[in-house]
mmCIF file of C-alpha atoms and ligand atoms in Angstrom:
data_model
loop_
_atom_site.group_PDB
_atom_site.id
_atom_site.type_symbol
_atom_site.label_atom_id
_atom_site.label_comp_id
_atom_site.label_asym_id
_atom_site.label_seq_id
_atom_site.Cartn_x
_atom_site.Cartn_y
_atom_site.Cartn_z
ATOM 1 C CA UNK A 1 2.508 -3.699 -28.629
ATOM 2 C CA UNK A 2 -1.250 -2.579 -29.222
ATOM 3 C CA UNK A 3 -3.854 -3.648 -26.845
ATOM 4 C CA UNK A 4 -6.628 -5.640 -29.116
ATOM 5 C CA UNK A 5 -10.176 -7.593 -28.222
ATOM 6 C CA UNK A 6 -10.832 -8.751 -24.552
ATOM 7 C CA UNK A 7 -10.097 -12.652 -24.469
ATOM 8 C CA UNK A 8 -11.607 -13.082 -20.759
ATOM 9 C CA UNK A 9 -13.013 -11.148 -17.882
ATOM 10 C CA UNK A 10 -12.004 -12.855 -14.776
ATOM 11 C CA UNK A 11 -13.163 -12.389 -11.187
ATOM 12 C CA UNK A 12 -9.758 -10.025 -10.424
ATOM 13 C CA UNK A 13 -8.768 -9.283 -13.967
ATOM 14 C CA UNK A 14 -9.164 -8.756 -17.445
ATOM 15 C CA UNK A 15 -7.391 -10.642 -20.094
ATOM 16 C CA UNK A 16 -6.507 -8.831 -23.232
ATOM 17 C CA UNK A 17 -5.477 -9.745 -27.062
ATOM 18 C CA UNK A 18 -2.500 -8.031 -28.160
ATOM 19 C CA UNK A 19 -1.377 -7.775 -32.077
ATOM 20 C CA UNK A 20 1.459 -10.503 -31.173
ATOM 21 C CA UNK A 21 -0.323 -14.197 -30.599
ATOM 22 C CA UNK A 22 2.420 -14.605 -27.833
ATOM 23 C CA UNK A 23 2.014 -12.048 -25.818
ATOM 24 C CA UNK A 24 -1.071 -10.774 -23.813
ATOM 25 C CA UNK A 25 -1.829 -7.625 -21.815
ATOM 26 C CA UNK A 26 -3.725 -8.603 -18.386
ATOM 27 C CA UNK A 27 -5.378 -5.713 -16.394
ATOM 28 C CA UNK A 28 -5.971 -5.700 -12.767
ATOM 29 C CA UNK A 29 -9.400 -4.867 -10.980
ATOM 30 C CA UNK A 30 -10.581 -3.693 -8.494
ATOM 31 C CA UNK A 31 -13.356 -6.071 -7.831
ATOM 32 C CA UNK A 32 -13.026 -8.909 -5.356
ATOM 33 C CA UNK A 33 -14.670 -12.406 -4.821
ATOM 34 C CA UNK A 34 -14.595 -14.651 -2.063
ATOM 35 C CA UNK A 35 -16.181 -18.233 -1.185
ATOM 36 C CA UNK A 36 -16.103 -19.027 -5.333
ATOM 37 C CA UNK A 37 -17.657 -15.649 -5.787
ATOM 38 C CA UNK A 38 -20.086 -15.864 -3.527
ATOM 39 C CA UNK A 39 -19.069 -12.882 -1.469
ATOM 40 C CA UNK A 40 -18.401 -10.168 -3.902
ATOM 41 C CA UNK A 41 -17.004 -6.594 -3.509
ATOM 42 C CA UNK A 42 -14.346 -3.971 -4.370
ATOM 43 C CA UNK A 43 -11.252 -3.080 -2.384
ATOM 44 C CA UNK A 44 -9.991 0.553 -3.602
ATOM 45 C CA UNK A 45 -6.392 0.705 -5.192
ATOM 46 C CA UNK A 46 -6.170 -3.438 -5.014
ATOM 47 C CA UNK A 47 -5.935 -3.333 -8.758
ATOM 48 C CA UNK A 48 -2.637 -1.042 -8.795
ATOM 49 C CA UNK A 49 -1.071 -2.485 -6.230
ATOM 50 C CA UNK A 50 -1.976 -6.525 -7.294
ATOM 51 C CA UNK A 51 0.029 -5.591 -10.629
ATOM 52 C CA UNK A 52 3.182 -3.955 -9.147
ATOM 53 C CA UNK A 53 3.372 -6.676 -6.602
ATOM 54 C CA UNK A 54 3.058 -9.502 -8.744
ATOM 55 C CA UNK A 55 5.260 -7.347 -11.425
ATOM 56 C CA UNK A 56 8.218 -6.821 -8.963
ATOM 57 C CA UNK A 57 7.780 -10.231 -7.227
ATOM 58 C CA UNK A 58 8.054 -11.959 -10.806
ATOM 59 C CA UNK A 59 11.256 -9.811 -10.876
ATOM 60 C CA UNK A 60 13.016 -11.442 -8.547
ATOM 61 C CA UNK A 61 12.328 -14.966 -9.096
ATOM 62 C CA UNK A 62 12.607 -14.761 -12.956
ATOM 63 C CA UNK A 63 16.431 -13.443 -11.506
ATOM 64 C CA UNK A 64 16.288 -16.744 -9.030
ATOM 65 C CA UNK A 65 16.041 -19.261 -12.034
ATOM 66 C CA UNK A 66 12.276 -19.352 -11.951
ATOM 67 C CA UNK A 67 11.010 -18.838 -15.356
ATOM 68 C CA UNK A 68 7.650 -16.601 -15.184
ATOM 69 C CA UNK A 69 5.343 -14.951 -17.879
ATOM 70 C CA UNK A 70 6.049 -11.321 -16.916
ATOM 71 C CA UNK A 71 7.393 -9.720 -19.507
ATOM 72 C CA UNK A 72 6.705 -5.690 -19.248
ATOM 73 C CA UNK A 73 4.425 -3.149 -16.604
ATOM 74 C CA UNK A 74 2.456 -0.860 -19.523
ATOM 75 C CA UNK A 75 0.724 1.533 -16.384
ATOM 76 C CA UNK A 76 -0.504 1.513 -12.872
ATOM 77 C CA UNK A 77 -3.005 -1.508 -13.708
ATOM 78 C CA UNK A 78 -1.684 -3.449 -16.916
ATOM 79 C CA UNK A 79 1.002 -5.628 -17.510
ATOM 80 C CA UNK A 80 2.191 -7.529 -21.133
ATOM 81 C CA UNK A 81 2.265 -11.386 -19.688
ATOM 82 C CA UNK A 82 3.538 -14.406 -22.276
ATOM 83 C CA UNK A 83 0.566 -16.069 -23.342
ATOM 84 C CA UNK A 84 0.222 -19.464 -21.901
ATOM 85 C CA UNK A 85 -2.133 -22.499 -21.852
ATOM 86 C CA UNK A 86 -2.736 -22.417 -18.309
ATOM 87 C CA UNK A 87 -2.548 -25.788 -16.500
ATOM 88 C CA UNK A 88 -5.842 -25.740 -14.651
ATOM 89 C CA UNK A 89 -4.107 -26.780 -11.288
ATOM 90 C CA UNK A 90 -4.194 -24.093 -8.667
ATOM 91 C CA UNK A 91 -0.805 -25.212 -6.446
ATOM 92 C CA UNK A 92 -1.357 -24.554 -3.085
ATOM 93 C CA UNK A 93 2.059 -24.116 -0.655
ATOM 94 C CA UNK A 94 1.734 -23.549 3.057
ATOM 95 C CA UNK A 95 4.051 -22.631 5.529
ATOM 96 C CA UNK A 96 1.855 -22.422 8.572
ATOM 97 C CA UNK A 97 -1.460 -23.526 9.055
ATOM 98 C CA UNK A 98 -4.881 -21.238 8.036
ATOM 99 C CA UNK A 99 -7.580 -20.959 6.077
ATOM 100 C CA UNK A 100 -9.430 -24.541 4.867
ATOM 101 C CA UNK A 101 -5.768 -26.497 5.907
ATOM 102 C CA UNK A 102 -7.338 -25.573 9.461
ATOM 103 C CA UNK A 103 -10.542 -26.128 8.410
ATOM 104 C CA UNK A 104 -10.584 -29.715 7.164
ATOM 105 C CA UNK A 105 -7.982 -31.167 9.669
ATOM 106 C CA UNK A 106 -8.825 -29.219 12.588
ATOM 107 C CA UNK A 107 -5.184 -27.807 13.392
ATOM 108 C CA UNK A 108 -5.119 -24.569 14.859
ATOM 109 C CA UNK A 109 -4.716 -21.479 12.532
ATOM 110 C CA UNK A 110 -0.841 -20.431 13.264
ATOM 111 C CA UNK A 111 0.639 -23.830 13.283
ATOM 112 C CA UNK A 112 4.042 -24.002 12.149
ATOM 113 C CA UNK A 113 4.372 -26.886 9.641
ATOM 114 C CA UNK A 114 7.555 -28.820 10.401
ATOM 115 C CA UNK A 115 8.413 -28.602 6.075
ATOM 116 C CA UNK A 116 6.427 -26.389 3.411
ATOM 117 C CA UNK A 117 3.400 -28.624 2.304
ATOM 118 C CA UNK A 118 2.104 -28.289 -1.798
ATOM 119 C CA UNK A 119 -1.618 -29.059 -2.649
ATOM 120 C CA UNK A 120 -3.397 -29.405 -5.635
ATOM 121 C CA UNK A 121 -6.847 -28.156 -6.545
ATOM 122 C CA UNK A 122 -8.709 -28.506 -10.027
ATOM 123 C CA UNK A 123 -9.087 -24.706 -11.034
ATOM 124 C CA UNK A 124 -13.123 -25.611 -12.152
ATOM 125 C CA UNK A 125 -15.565 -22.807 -10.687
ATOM 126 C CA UNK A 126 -18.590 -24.610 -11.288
ATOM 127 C CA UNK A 127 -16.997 -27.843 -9.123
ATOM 128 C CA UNK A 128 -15.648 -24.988 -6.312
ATOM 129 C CA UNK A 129 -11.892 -26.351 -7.115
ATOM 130 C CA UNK A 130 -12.074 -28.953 -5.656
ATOM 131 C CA UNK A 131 -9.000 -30.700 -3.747
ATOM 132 C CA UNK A 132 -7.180 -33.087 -6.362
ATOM 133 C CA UNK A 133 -3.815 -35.268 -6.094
ATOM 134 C CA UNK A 134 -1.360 -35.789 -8.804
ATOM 135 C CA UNK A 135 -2.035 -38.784 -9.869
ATOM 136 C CA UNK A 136 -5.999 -37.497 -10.546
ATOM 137 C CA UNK A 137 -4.485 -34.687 -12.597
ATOM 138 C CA UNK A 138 -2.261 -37.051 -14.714
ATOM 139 C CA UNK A 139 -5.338 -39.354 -15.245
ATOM 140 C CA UNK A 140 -7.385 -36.519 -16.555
ATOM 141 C CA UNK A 141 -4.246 -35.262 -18.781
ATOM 142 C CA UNK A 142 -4.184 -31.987 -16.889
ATOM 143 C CA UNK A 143 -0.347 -32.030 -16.682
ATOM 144 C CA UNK A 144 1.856 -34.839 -17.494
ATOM 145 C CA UNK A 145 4.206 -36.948 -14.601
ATOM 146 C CA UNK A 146 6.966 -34.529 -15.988
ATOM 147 C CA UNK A 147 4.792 -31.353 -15.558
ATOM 148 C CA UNK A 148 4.036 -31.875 -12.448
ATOM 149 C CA UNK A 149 7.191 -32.842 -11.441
ATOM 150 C CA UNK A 150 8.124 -29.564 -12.322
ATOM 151 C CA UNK A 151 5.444 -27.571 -11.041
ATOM 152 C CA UNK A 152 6.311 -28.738 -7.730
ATOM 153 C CA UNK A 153 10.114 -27.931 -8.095
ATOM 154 C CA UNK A 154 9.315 -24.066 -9.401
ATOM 155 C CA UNK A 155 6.317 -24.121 -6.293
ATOM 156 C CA UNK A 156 8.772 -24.765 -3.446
ATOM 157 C CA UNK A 157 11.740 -22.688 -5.079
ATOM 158 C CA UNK A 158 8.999 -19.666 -5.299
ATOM 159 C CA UNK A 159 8.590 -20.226 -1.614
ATOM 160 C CA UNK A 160 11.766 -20.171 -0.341
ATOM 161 C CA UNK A 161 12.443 -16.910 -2.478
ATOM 162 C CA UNK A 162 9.329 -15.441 -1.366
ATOM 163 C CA UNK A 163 10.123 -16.610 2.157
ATOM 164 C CA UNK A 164 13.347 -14.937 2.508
ATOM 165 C CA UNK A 165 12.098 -11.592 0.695
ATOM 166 C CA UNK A 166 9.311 -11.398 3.241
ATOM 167 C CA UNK A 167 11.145 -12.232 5.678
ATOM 168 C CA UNK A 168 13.309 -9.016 5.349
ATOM 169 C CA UNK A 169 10.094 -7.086 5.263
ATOM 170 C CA UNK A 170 9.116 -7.676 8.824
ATOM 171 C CA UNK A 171 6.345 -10.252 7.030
ATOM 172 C CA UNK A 172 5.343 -13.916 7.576
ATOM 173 C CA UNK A 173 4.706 -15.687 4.837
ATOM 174 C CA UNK A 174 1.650 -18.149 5.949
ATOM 175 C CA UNK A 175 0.609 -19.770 2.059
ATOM 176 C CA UNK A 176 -0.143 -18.914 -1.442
ATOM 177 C CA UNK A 177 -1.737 -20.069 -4.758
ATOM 178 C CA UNK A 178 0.431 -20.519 -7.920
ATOM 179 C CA UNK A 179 -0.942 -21.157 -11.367
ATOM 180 C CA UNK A 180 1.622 -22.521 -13.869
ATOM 181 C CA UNK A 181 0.967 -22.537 -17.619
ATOM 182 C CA UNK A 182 2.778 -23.581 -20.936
ATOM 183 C CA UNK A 183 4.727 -21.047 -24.155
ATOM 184 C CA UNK A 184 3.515 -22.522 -27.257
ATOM 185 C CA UNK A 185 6.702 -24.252 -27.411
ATOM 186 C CA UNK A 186 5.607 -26.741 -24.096
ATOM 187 C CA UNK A 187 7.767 -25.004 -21.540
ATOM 188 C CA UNK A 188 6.673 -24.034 -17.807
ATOM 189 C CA UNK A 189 6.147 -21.176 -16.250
ATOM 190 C CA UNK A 190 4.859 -19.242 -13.720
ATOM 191 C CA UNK A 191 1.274 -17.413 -14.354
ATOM 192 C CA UNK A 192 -1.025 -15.378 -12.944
ATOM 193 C CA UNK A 193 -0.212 -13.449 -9.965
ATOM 194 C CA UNK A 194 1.205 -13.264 -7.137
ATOM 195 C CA UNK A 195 -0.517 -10.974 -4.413
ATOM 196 C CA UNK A 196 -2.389 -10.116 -1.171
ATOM 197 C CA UNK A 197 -5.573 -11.842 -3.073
ATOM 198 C CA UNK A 198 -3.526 -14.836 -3.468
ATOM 199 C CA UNK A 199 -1.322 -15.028 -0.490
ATOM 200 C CA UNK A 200 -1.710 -15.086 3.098
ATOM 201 C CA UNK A 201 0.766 -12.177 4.815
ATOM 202 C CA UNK A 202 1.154 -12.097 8.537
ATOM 203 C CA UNK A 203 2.825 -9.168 10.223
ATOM 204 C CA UNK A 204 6.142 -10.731 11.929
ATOM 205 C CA UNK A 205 5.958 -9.298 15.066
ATOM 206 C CA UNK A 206 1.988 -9.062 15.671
ATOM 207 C CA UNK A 207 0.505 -11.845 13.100
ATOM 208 C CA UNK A 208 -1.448 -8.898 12.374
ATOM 209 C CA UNK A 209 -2.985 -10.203 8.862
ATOM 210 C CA UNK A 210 -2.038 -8.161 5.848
ATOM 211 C CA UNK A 211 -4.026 -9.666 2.515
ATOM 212 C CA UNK A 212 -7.167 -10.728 1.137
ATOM 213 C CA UNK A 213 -8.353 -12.436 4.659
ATOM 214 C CA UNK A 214 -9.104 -8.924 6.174
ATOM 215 C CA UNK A 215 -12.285 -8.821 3.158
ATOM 216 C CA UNK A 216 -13.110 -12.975 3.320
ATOM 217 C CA UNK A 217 -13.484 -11.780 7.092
ATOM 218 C CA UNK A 218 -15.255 -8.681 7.728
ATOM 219 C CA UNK A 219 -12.029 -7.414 9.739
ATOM 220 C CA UNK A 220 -11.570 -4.122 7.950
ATOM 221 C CA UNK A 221 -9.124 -2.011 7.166
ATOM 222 C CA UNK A 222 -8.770 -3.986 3.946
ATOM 223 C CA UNK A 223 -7.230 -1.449 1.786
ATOM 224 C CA UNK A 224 -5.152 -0.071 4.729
ATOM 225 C CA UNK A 225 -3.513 -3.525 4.355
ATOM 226 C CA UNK A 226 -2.860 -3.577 1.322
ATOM 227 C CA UNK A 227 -1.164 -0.444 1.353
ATOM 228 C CA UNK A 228 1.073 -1.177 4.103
ATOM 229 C CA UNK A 229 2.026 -4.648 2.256
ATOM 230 C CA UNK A 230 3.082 -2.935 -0.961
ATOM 231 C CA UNK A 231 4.688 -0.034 1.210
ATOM 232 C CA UNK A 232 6.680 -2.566 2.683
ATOM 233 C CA UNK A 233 7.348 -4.237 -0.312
ATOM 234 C CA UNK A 234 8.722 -1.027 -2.209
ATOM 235 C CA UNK A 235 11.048 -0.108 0.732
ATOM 236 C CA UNK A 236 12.664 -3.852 0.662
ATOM 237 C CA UNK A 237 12.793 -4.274 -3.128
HETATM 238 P P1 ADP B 1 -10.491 -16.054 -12.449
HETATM 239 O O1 ADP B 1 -10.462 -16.668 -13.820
HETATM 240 O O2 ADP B 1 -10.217 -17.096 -11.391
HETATM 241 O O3 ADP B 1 -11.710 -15.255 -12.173
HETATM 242 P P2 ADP B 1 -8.748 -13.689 -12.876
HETATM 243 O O4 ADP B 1 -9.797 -12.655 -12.747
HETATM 244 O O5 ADP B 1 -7.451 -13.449 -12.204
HETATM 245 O O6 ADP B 1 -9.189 -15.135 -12.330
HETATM 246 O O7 ADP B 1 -8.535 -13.916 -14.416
HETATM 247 C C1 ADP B 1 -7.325 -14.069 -15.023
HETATM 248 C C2 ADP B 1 -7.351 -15.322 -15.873
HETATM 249 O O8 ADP B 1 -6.223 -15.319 -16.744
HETATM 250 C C3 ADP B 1 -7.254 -16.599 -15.044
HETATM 251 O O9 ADP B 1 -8.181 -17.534 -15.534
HETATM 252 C C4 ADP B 1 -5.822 -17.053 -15.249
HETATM 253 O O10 ADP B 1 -5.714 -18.467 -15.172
HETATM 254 C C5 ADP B 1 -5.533 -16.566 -16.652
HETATM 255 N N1 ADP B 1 -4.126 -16.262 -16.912
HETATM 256 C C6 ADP B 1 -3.191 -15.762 -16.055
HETATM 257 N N2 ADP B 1 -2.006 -15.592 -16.662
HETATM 258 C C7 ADP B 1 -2.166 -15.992 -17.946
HETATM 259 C C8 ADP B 1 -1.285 -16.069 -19.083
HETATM 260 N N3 ADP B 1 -0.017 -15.687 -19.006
HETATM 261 N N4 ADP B 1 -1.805 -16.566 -20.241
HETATM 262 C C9 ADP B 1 -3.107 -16.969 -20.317
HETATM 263 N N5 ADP B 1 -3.973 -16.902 -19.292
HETATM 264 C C10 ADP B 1 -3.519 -16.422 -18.114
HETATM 265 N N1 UDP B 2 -6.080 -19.039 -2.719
HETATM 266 C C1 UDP B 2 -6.264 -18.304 -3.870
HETATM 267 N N2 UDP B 2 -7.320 -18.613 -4.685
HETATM 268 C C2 UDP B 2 -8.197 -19.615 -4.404
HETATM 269 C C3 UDP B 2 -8.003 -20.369 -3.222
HETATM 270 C C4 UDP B 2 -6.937 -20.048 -2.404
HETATM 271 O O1 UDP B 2 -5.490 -17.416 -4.169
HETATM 272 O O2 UDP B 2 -9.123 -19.850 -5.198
HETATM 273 C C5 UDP B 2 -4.951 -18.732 -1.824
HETATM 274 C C6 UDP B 2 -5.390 -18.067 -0.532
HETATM 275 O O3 UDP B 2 -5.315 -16.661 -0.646
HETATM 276 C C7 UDP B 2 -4.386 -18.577 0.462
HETATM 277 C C8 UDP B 2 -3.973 -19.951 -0.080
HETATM 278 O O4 UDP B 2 -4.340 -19.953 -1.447
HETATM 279 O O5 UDP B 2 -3.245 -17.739 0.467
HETATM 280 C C9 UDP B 2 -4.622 -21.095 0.637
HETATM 281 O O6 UDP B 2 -6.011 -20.908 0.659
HETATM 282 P P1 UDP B 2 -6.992 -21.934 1.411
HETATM 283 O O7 UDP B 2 -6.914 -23.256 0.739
HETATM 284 O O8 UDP B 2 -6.691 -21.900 2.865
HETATM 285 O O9 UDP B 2 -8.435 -21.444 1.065
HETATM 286 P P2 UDP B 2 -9.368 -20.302 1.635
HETATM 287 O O10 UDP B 2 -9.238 -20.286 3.106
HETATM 288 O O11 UDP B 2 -8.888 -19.051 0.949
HETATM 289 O O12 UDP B 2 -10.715 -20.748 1.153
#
């Protein structure tokens, strides 16, 4: 497949044409944005190891029943992805408590939720995403009452995969953002990616935190935890 004209440039990635209207070829930056891009910077290597994570994680739950748009790794930073009409619902799942969950209701970052709660936000920049229900998305025709229903049974069968194969890696899962899109032909699937940007990772043993919070909070050692994530990723996969 040859790589044609850039469709997109995104905040993480760049979305490429191919010579096949089905497919596309995404490639992973760099760069990173925080706050709705009001922080901005770069995070050495994130690029190469955003790809192989999502890559391999896409993997395993296209093997659980989960039907994704991964369809082949090209190099180090680009991937051939299904092309998809993305629903413009960013699908929030949490496991624990962080981030603006702890923000809005005041509950304590590191609170175990008794069962996995799914949000909605409308994927719109220029509104900051804001927070949306279902029944808003069905009354704007962003996803039907069957769509949804189905986003929500891939989003919490994505977390209990993800769950378990963290789990073996000595890593909490805390939350994570899906995006879900449809083939020309109407079906669902997973899009995007799946990463440190776009997960929360807490070490098991020390809740030391291993993703994207480390550059939304001037902690440092942001690429250090990255590496360790995707080194103990490739030793569990
Ligand atoms: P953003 O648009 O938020 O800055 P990125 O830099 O990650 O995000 O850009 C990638 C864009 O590609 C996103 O808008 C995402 O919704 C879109 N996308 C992801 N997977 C697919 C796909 N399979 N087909 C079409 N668009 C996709
Ligand atoms: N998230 C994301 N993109 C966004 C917003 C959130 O990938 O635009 C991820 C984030 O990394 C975290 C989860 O979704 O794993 C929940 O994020 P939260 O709503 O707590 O927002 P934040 O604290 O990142 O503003």
């Amino acid at each position: 497949m040859t790589k044609k004209e850039q469709l997109y440039e995104g905040k993480a990635k760049k979305v490429f044409k191919t010579d096949d209207p089905e497919f596309l070829i995404v490639s992973y930056k760099d760069d990173a944005t925080a706050f709705n891009g009001l922080k901005k910077g770069t995070i050495a290597g994130k690029g190469v190891i955003n790809n192989k994570m999502s890559n391999r994680l896409m993997e395993r739950l296209e093997k659980s029943g989960i039907p994704t748009h991964y369809v082949e790794e090209i190099n180090d930073r680009e991937t051939i992805v299904k092309k998809v009409s993305i629903v413009p619902l960013e699908v929030i799942i949490r496991n624990i408590a962080a981030g603006s969950f702890s923000k809005r209701y005041g509950v304590e970052e590191g609170f175990v939720f008794e069962t996995p709660t799914i949000e909605f936000s409308y994927k719109n920049d220029e509104l900051g995403d804001p927070l949306m229900n279902a029944y808003h998305a069905i009354a704007m025709k962003l996803a039907t009452p069957e769509e949804i229903e189905t986003i929500k049974k891939y989003a919490f069968a994505v977390n209990e995969e993800l769950k378990k194969f963290w789990s073996g890696c000595g890593v909490t899962l805390v939350d994570f953002k899906l995006e879900f899109g449809k083939l020309s032909d109407g079906t669902v699937v997973l899009a995007d990616e799946i990463s440190p940007d776009t997960c929360r990772l807490w070490d098991s043993k020390t809740n030391e935190k291993l993703d994207k919070d480390r550059f939304r909070r001037d902690m440092g050692g942001v690429e250090d935890a990255y590496a360790e994530i995707m080194k103990r990723l490739n030793e569990h996969i």
